[in-house]
PDB file of C-alpha atoms in Angstrom:
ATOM      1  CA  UNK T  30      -9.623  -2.293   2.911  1.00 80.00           C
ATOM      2  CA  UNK T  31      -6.063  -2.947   3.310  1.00 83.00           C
ATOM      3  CA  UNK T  32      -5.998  -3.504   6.747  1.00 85.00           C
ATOM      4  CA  UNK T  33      -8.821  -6.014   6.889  1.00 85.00           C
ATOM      5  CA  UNK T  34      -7.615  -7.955   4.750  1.00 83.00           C
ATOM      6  CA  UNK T  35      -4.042  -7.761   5.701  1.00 83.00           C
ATOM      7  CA  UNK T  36      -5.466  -8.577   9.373  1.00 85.00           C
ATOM      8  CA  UNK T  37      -3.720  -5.244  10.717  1.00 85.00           C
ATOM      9  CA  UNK T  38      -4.805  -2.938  13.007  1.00 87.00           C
ATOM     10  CA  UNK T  39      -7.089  -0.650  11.374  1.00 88.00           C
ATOM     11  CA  UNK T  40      -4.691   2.275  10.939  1.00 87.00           C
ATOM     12  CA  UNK T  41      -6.555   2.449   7.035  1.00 86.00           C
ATOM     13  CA  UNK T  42      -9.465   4.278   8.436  1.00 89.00           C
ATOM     14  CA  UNK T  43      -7.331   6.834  10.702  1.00 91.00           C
ATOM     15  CA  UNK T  44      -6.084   9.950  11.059  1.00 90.00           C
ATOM     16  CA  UNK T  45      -2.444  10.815  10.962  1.00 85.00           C
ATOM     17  CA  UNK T  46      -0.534  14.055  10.815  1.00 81.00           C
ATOM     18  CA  UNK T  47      -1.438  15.747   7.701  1.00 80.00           C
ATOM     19  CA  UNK T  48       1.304  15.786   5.002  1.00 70.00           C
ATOM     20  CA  UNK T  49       2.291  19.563   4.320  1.00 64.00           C
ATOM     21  CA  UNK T  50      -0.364  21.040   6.530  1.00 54.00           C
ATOM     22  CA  UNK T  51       1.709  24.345   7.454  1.00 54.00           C
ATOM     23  CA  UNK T  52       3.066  26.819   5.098  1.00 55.00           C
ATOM     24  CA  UNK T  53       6.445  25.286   5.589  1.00 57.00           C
ATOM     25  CA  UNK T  54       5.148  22.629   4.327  1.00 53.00           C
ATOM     26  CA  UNK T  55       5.370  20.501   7.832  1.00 60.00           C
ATOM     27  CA  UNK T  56       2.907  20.099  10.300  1.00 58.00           C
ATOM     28  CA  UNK T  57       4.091  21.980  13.231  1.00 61.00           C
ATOM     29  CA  UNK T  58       0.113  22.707  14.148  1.00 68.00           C
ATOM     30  CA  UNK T  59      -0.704  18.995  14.909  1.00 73.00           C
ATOM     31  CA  UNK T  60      -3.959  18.695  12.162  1.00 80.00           C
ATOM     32  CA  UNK T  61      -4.812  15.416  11.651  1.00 86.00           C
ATOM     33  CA  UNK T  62      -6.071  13.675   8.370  1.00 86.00           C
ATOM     34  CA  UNK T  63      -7.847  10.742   7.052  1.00 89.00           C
ATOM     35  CA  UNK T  64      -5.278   8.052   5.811  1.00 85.00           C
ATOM     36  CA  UNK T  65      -5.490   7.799   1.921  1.00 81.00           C
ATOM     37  CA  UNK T  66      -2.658   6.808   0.496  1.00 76.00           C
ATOM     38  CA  UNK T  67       0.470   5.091   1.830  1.00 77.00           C
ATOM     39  CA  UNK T  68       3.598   2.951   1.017  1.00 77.00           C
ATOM     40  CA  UNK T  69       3.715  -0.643   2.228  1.00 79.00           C
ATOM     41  CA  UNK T  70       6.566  -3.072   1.931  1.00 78.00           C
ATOM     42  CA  UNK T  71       6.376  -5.806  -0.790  1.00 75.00           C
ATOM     43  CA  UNK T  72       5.580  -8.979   1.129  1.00 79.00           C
ATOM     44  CA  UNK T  73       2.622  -6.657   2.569  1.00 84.00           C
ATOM     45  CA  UNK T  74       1.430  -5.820  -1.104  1.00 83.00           C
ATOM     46  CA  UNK T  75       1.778  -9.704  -2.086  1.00 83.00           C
ATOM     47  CA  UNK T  76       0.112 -10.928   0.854  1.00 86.00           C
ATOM     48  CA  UNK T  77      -2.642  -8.382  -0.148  1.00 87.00           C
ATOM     49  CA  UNK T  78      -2.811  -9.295  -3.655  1.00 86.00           C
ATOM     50  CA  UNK T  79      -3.172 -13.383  -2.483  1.00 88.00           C
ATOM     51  CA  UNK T  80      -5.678 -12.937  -0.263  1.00 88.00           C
ATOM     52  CA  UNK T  81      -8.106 -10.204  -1.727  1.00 87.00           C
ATOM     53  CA  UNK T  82      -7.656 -12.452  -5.206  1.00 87.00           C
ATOM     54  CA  UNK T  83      -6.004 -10.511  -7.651  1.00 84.00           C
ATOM     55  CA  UNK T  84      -5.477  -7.022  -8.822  1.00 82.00           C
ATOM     56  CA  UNK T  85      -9.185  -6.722  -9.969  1.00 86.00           C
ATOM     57  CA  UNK T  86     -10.176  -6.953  -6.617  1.00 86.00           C
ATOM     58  CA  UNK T  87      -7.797  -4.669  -4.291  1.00 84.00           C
ATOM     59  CA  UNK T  88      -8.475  -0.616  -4.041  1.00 80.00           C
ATOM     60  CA  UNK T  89      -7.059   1.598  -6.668  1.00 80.00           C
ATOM     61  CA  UNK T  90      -3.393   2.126  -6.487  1.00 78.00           C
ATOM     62  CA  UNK T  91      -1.566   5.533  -6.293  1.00 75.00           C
ATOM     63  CA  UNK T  92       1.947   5.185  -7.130  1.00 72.00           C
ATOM     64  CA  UNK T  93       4.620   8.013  -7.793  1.00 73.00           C
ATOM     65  CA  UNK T  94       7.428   5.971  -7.410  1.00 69.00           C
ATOM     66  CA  UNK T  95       8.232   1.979  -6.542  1.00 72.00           C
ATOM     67  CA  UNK T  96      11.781   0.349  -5.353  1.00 74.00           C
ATOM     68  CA  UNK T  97      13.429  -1.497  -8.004  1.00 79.00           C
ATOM     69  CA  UNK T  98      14.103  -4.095  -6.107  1.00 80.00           C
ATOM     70  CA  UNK T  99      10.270  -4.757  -6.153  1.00 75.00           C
ATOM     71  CA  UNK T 100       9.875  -4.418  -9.226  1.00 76.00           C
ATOM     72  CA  UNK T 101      12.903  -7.494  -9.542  1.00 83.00           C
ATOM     73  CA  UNK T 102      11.141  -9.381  -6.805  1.00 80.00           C
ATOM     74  CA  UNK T 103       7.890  -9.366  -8.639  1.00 76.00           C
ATOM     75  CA  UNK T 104       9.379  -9.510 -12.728  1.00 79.00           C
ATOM     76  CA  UNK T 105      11.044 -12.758 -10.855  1.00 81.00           C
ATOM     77  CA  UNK T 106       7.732 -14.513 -10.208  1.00 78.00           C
ATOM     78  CA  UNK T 107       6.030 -14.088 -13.463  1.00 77.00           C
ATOM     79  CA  UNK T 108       5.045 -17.439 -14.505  1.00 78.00           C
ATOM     80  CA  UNK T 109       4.069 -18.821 -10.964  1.00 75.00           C
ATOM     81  CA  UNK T 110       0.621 -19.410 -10.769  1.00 73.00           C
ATOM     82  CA  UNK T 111       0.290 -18.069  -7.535  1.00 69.00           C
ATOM     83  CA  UNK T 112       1.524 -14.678  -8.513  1.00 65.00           C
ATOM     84  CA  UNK T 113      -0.225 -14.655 -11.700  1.00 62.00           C
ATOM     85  CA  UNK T 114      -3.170 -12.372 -10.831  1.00 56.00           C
TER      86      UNK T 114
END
């Protein structure tokens, strides 16, 4: 997972506050869930890309939105064979 081979603590297989548990939509009643998707900053992503070896070998991604300045970042390294997978 992520955090193996990121070499983070293993917050991946967690629980965290559950997003919209209440009817409010918060979670005022402390319930817990499994981690399944979250955002990560793009030297986090990279680093997991390199060492995993490539997109076909990474978990399936779940993106509603990205920064554009990522997108930038990455467009910017197209061509280096490094960041070619």
């Amino acid at each position: 997972n992520f955090c193996d081979v990121t070499g983070q603590s293993d917050w991946c297989s967690s629980e965290m506050a559950c997003h919209g548990a209440g009817d409010d939509g918060n979670n005022d009643d402390g319930t817990t869930c499994p981690v399944q998707n979250w955002c990560v900053c793009q030297w986090a992503f990279a680093s997991y890309l390199q060492v995993a070896g490539g997109c076909d070998y990474i978990q399936d991604i779940v993106c509603e939105s990205i920064n554009i300045n990522a997108v930038k970042a990455y467009k910017g390294k197209q061509g280096v064979a490094k960041y070619d997978n």
